[in-house]
Coordinates of C-alpha atoms in Angstrom, one line a residue:
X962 CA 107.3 57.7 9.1
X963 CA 109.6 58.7 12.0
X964 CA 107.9 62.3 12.8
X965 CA 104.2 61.1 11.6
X966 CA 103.1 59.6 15.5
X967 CA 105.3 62.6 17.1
X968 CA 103.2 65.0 15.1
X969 CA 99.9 63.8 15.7
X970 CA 100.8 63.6 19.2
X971 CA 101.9 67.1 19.3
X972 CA 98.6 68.1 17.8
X973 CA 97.0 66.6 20.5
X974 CA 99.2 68.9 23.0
X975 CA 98.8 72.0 21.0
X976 CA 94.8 71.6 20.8
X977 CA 94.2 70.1 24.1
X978 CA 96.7 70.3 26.4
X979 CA 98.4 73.6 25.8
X980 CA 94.8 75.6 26.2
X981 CA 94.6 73.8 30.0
X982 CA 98.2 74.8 31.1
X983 CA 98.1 77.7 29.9
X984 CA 94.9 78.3 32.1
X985 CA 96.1 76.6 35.1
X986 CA 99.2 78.9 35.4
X987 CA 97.0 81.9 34.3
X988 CA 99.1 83.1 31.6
X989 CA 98.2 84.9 28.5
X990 CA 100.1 83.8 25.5
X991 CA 97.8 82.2 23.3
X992 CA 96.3 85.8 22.8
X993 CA 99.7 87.6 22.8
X994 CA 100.8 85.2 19.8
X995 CA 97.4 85.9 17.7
X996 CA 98.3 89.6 17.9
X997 CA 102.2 89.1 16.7
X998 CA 100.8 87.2 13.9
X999 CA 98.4 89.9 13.1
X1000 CA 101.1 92.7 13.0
X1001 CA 103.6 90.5 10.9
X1002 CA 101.4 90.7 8.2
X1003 CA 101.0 94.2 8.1
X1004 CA 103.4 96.3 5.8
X1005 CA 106.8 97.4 7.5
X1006 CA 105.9 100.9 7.2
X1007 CA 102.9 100.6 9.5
X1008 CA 104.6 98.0 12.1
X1009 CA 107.3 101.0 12.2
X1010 CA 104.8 103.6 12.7
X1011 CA 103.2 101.0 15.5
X1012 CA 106.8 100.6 17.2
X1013 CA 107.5 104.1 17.0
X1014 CA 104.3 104.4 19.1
X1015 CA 105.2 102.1 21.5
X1016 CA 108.3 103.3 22.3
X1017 CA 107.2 106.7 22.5
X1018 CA 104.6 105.5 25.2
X1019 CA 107.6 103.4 27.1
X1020 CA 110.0 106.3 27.0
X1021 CA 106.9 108.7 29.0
X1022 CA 106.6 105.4 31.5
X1023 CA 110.1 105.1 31.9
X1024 CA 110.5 109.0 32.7
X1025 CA 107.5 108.5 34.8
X1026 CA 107.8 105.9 37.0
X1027 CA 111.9 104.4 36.8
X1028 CA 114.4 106.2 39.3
X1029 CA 117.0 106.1 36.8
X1030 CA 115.4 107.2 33.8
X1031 CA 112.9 110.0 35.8
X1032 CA 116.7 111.5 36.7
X1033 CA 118.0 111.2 33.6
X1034 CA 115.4 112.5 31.6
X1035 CA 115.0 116.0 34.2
X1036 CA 119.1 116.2 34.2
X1037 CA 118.7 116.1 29.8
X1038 CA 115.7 117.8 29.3
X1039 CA 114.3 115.3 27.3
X1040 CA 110.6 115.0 26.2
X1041 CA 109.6 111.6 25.8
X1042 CA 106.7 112.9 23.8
X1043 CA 109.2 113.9 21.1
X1044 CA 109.7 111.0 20.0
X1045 CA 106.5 110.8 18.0
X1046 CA 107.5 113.8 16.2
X1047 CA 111.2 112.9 15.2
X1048 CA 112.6 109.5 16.5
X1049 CA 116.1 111.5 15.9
X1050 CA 115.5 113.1 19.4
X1051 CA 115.9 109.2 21.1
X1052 CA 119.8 110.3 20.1
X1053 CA 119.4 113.2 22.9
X1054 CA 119.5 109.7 25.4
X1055 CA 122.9 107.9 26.5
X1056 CA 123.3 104.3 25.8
X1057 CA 122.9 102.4 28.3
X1058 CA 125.8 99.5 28.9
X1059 CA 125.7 96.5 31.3
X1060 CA 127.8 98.2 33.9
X1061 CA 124.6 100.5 34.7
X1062 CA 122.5 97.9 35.1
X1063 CA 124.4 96.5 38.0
X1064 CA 125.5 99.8 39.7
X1065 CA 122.0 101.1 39.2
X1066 CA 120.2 97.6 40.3
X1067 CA 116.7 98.5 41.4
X1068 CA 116.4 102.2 40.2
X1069 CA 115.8 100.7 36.8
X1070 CA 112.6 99.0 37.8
X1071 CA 109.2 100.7 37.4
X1072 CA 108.2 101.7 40.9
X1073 CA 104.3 100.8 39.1
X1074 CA 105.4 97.1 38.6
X1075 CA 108.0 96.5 42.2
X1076 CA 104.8 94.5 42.9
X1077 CA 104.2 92.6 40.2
X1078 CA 107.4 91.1 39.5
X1079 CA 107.4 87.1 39.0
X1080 CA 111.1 86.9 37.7
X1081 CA 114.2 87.9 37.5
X1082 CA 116.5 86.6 34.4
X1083 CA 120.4 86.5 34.9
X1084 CA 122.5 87.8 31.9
X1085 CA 124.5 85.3 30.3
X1086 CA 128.4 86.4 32.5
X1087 CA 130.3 84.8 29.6
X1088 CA 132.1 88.3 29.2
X1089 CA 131.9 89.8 32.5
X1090 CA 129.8 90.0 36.2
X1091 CA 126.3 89.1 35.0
X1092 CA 123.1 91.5 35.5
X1093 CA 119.3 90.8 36.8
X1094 CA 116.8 91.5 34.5
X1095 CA 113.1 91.9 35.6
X1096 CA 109.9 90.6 33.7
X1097 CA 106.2 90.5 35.3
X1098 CA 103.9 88.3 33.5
X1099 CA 102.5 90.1 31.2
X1100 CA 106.3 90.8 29.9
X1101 CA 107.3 87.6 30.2
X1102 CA 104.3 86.0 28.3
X1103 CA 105.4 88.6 25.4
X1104 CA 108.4 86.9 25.6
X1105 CA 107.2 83.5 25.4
X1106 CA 104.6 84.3 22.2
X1107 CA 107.6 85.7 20.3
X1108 CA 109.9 83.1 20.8
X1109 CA 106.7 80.6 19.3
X1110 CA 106.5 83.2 16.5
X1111 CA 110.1 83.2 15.2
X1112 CA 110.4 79.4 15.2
X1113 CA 107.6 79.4 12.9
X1114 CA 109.2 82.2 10.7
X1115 CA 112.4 79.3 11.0
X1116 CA 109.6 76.9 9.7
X1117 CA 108.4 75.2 12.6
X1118 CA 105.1 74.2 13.1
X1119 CA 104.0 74.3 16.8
X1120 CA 103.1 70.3 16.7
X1121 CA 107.0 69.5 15.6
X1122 CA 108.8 67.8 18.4
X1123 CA 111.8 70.2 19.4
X1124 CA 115.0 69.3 21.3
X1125 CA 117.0 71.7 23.9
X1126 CA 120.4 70.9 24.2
X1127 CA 121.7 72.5 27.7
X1128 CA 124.7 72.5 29.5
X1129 CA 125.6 69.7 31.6
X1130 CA 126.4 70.7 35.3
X1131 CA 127.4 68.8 38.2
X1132 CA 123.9 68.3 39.3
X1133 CA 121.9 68.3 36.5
X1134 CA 119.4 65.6 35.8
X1135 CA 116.6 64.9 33.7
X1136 CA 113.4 66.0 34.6
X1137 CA 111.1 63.6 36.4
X1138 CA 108.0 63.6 37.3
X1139 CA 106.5 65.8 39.0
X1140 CA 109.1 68.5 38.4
X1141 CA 108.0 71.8 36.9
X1142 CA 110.0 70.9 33.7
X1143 CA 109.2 67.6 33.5
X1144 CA 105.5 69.0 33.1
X1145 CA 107.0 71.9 30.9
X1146 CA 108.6 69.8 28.4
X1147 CA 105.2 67.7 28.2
X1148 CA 103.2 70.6 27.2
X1149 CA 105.8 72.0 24.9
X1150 CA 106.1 68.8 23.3
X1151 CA 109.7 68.9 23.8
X1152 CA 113.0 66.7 24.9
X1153 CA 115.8 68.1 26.9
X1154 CA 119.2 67.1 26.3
X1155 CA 122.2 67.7 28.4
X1156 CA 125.8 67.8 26.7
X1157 CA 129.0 67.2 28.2
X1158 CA 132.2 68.4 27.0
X1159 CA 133.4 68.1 23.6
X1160 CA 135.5 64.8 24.2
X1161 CA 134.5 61.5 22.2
X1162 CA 132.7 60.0 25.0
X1163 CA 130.3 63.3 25.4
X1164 CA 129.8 62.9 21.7
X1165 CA 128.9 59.1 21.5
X1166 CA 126.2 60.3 23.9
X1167 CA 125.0 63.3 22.3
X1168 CA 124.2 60.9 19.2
X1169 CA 122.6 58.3 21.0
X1170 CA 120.3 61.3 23.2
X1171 CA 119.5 62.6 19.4
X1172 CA 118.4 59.5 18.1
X1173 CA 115.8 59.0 21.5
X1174 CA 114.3 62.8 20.8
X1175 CA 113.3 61.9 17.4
X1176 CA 113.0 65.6 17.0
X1177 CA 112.3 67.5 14.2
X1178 CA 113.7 70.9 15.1
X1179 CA 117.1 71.1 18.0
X1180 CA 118.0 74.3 19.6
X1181 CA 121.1 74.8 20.9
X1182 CA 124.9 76.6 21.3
X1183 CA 126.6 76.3 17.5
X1184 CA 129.6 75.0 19.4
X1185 CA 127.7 71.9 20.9
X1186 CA 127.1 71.2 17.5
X1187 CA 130.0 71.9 15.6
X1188 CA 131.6 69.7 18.1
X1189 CA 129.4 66.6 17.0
X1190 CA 129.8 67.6 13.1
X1191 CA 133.6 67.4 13.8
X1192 CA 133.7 64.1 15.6
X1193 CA 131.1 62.4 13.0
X1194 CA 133.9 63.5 10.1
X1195 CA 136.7 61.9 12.2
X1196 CA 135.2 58.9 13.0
X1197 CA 133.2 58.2 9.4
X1198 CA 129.4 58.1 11.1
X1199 CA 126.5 58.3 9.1
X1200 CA 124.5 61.0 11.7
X1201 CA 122.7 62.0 9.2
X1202 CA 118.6 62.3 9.4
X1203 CA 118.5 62.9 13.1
X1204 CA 116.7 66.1 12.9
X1205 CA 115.5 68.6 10.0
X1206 CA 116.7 71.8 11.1
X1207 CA 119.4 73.3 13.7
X1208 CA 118.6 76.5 15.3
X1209 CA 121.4 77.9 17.0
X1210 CA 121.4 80.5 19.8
X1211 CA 123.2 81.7 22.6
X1212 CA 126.4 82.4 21.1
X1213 CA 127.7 83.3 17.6
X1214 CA 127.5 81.0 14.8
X1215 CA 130.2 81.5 12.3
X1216 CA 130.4 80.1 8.6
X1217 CA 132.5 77.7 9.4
X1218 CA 130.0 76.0 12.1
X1219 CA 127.3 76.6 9.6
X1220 CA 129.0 74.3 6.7
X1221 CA 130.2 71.5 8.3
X1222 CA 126.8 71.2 10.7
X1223 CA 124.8 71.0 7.1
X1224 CA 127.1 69.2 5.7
X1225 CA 128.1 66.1 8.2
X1226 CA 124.3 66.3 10.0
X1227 CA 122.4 66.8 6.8
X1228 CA 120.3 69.6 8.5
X1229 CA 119.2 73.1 7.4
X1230 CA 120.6 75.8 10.5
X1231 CA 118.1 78.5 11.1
X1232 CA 120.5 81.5 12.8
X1233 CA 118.6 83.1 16.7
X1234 CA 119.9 86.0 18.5
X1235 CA 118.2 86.5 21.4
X1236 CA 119.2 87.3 25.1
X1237 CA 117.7 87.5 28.3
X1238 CA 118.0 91.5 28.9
X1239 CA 115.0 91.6 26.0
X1240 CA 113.8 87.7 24.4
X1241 CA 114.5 86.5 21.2
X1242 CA 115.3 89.7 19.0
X1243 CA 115.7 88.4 15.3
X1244 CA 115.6 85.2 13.3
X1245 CA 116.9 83.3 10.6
X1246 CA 113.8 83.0 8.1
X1247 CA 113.4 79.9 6.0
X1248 CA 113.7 82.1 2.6
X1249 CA 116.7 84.5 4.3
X1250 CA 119.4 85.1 2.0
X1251 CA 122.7 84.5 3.4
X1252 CA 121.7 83.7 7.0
X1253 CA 120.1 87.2 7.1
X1254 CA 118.1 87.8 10.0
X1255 CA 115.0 89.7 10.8
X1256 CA 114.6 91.8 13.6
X1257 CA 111.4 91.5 15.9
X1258 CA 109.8 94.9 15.6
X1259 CA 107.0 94.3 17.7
X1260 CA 109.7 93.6 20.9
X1261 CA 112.6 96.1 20.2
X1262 CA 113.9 98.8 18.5
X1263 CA 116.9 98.9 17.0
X1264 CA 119.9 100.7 17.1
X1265 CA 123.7 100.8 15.4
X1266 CA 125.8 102.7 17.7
X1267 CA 129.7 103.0 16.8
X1268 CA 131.8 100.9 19.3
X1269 CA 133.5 101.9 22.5
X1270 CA 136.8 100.9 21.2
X1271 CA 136.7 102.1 18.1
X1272 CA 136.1 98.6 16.3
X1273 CA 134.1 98.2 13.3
X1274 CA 134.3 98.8 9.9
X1275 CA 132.3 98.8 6.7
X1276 CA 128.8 99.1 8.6
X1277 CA 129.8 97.0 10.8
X1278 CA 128.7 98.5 14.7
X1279 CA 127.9 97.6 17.7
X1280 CA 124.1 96.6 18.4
X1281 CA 121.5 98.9 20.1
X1282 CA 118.6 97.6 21.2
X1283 CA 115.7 99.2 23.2
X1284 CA 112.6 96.7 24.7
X1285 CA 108.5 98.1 23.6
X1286 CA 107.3 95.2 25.9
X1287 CA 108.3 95.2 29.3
X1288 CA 107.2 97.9 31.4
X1289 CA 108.6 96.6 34.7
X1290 CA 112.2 97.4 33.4
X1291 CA 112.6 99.2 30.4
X1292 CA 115.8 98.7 29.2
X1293 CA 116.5 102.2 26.7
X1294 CA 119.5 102.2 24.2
X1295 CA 120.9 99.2 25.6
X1296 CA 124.2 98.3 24.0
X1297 CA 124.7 95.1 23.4
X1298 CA 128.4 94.2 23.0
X1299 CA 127.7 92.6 19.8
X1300 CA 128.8 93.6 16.5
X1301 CA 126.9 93.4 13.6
X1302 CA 125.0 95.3 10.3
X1303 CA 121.8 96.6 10.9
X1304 CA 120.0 97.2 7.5
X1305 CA 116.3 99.1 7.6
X1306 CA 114.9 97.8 4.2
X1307 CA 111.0 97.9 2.8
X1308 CA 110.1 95.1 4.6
X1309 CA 111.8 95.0 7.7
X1310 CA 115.0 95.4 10.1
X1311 CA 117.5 93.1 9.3
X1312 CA 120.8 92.3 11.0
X1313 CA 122.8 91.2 7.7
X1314 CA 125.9 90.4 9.8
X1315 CA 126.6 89.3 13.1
X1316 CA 130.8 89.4 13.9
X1317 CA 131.1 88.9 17.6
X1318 CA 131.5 90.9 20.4
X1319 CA 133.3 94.0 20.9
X1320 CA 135.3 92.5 23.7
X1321 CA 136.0 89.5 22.1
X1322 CA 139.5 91.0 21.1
X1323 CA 142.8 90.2 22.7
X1324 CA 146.2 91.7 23.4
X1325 CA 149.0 89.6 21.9
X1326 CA 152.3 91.1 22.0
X1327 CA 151.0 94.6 21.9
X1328 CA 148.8 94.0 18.8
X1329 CA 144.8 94.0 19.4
X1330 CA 143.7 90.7 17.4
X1331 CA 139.7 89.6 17.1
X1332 CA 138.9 85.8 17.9
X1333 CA 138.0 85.2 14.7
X1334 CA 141.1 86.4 12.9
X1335 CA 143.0 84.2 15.9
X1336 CA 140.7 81.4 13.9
X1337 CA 141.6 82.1 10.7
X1338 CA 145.4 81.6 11.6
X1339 CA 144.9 79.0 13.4
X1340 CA 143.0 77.4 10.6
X1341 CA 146.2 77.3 8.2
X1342 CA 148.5 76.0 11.0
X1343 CA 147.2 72.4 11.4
X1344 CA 144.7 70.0 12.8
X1345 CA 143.1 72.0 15.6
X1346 CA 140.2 71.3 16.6
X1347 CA 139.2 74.2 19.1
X1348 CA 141.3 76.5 21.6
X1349 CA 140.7 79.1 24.1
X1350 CA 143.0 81.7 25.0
X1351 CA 143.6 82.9 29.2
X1352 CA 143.4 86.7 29.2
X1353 CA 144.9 88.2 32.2
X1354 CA 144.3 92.4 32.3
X1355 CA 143.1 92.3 29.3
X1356 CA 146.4 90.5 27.4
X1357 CA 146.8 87.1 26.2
X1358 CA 149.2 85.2 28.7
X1359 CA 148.1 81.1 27.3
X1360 CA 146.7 79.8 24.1
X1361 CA 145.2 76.0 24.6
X1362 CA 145.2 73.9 21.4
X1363 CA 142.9 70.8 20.8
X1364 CA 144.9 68.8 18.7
X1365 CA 146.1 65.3 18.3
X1366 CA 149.3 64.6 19.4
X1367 CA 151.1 62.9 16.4
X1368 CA 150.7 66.5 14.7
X1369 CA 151.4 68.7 18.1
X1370 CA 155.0 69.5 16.8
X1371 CA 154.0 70.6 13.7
X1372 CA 151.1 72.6 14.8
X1373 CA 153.2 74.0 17.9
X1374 CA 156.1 75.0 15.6
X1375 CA 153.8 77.1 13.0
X1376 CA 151.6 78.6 15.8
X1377 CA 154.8 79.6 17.8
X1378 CA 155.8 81.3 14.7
X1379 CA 152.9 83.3 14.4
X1380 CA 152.7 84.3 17.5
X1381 CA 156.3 83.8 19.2
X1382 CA 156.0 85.5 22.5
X1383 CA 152.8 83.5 23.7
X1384 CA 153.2 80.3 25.4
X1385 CA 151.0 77.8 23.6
X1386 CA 149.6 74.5 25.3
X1387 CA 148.4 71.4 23.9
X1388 CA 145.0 70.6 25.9
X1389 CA 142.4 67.5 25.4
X1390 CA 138.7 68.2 24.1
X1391 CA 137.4 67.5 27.6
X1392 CA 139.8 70.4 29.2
X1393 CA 137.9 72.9 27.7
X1394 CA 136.0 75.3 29.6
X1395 CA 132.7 76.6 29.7
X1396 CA 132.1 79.8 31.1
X1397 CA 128.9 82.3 32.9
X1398 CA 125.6 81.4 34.5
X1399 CA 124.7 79.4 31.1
X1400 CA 127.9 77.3 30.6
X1401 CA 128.6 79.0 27.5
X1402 CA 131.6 78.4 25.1
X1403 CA 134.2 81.4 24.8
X1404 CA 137.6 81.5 23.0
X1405 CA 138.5 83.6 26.0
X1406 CA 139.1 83.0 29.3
X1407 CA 139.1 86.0 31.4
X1408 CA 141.3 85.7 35.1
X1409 CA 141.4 87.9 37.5
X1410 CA 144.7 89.8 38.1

């Protein structure tokens, strides 16, 4: 009975109130959201054909009204018409990386839609200087209708009372009334919650604000919730029930996350990768096998490129992505940082694996290791919670450990023996840090020289 008055009343909002906002700020996404619907249904073969088309027609915009690209394309000789005949000439383009969008800035905006620009997204600066990206509203509602298609491909239904849990700042506070989010969550049916650190304390509340939502569906970092899992198994709390199903975004989710959040929340996790530069650009499915997810063809094309530094083995590559949707900055073999497989199968584009970023390597002693094989040591060494490790030109110079101090000894000795030329503190939960414009959780901390 705890969803059945929630649901009703998010009918009510999805019939009635939605319709009127949606009016009232003159945006489009109702429409947009028919039409992704539409295409979904269609066999992969055609939606390729269709995004083939598209990104044929954005390569001839980009070459005909973007600084950047118009060079580009005269310098290469490329025909954006080509593509229609062979998509193997898009391989004539470079990639384009993060450190051309900020030396480039501007240039990479259509000079057809410099007016008609209503916003400009930062990137996420958990692995470096973030970038601007630019959406006008057309774009953006694109954005907005995907992101209500691929909860429903996670099995949401648009009445379901979601939850967003966001990063607790110094001056962060709930919405009130009349704020622009207070009204946003209203129409969206949903409840925000703000999370703290990943001491007890921050825990104890991140319960009790769970148990207020009385959502069906939470979206959030994996971290965030792996941190509540852990803490629920320590202290022996019954959290299960809260919610039905976890979807986690904004940074990687690894297996480990994924078990013990089923396990100790009693939750299904539905797997998002997304980022600003483009929207959400696959999902989890309910029926996925093995977190698989499924790429949004109507929003991007996809790409496996080989990584910069050589990384990546057994189809595992670095992700390519290029946007069919927004005009005002087309954003052409993007690279994305992250690793991953990219599998073209008869019914779609699906990433099969997602492994982290390129850069999320470290120098210790000499020896490139990957966070996650850091993890995997660390795993056998003790009762750690978390850690982070401080990078300093590009080498490991401090590993932090959360771990209780009755076992620090222990855990210090076999960690030191592992790794004997890095120093190695013990830290508290709360002494973690969160890092870029979204308060994101990263195993390394980057200082400057």
């Amino acid at each position: 009975m705890r969803n059945i008055w929630q649901d009703i009343w998010g009918m009510v909002k999805v019939v009635g109130v939605y319709p009127l906002a949606e009016r009232s700020q003159h945006r489009l996404i109702t429409p947009k959201l028919r039409v992704l619907r539409k295409e979904a249904k269609l066999p992969f073969a055609e939606r390729k054909k269709q995004a083939q088309e598209r990104l044929a027609s954005m390569l001839e915009h980009a070459g005909a009204t973007v600084p950047y690209y118009r060079d580009l394309f005269a310098e290469r000789h490329f025909a954006p018409d080509s593509i229609r005949r062979d998509i193997r000439y898009l391989e004539e383009l470079p990639y384009l990386t993060k450190d051309i969008l900020r030396t480039q800035g501007r240039r990479l905006i259509s000079e057809a839609y410099a007016d008609r620009i209503v916003c400009g997204q930062k990137t996420g600066s958990s692995t470096g200087l973030a970038a601007t990206i630019y959406y006008d509203q057309e774009s953006l509602d694109w954005t907005a209708a995907q992101n209500i298609q691929v909860l429903e491909w996670a099995g949401k239904r648009r009445w379901f009372r979601e939850s967003h849990l966001s990063t607790c700042f110094a001056d962060t506070h709930r919405p009130r009334w009349p704020e622009i989010e207070a009204k946003k969550c209203f129409v969206l049916h949903r409840y925000n919650i703000y999370t703290g650190g990943f001491d007890d304390a921050s825990q104890e509340q991140l319960l009790a604000d769970l148990r207020e939502a009385r959502a069906r569906f939470v979206q959030g970092h994996p971290s965030s919730l792996f941190a509540l899992a852990r803490y629920v198994q320590r202290a022996g709390i019954n959290a299960r029930g809260l919610f039905d199903v976890f979807v986690s975004t904004g940074e990687m989710l690894t297996d480990k996350q994924r078990a013990l959040i089923e396990e100790m929340l009693g939750v299904r996790v539905s797997n998002r990768y997304g980022a600003c530069e483009f929207g959400v650009m696959a999902q989890e499915p309910v029926d996925s096998a093995d977190g698989e997810l499924l790429v949004c063809d109507s929003l991007v094309w996809p790409e496996a490129a080989d990584a910069l530094d050589g990384a990546g083995t057994d189809g595992i590559k670095e992700l390519v992505f290029t946007n069919l949707r927004n005009p005002a900055m087309p954003l052409i073999r993007y690279r994305m940082g992250d690793m991953g497989r990219l599998e073209e199968r008869e019914d779609g584009w699906w990433i099969t694996e997602i492994t982290g970023r390129t850069h999320d390597s470290v120098d210790i002693d000499g020896t490139q290791y990957p966070t996650h094989y850091i993890q995997d040591i660390l795993d056998r060494c003790g009762e750690i919670a978390d850690f982070q490790i401080v990078v300093r030109d590009g080498k490991a110079v401090e590993l932090r450990l959360v771990t209780p101090e009755a076992d620090w000894e222990n855990v210090h000795a076999k960690v030191h023996a592992q790794f004997p030329s890095l120093p190695v503190r013990r830290i508290r939960a709360d002494e973690l840090v969160f890092v870029g414009v979204r308060g994101k959780f990263s195993y390394l901390l980057r200082e400057a020289s």
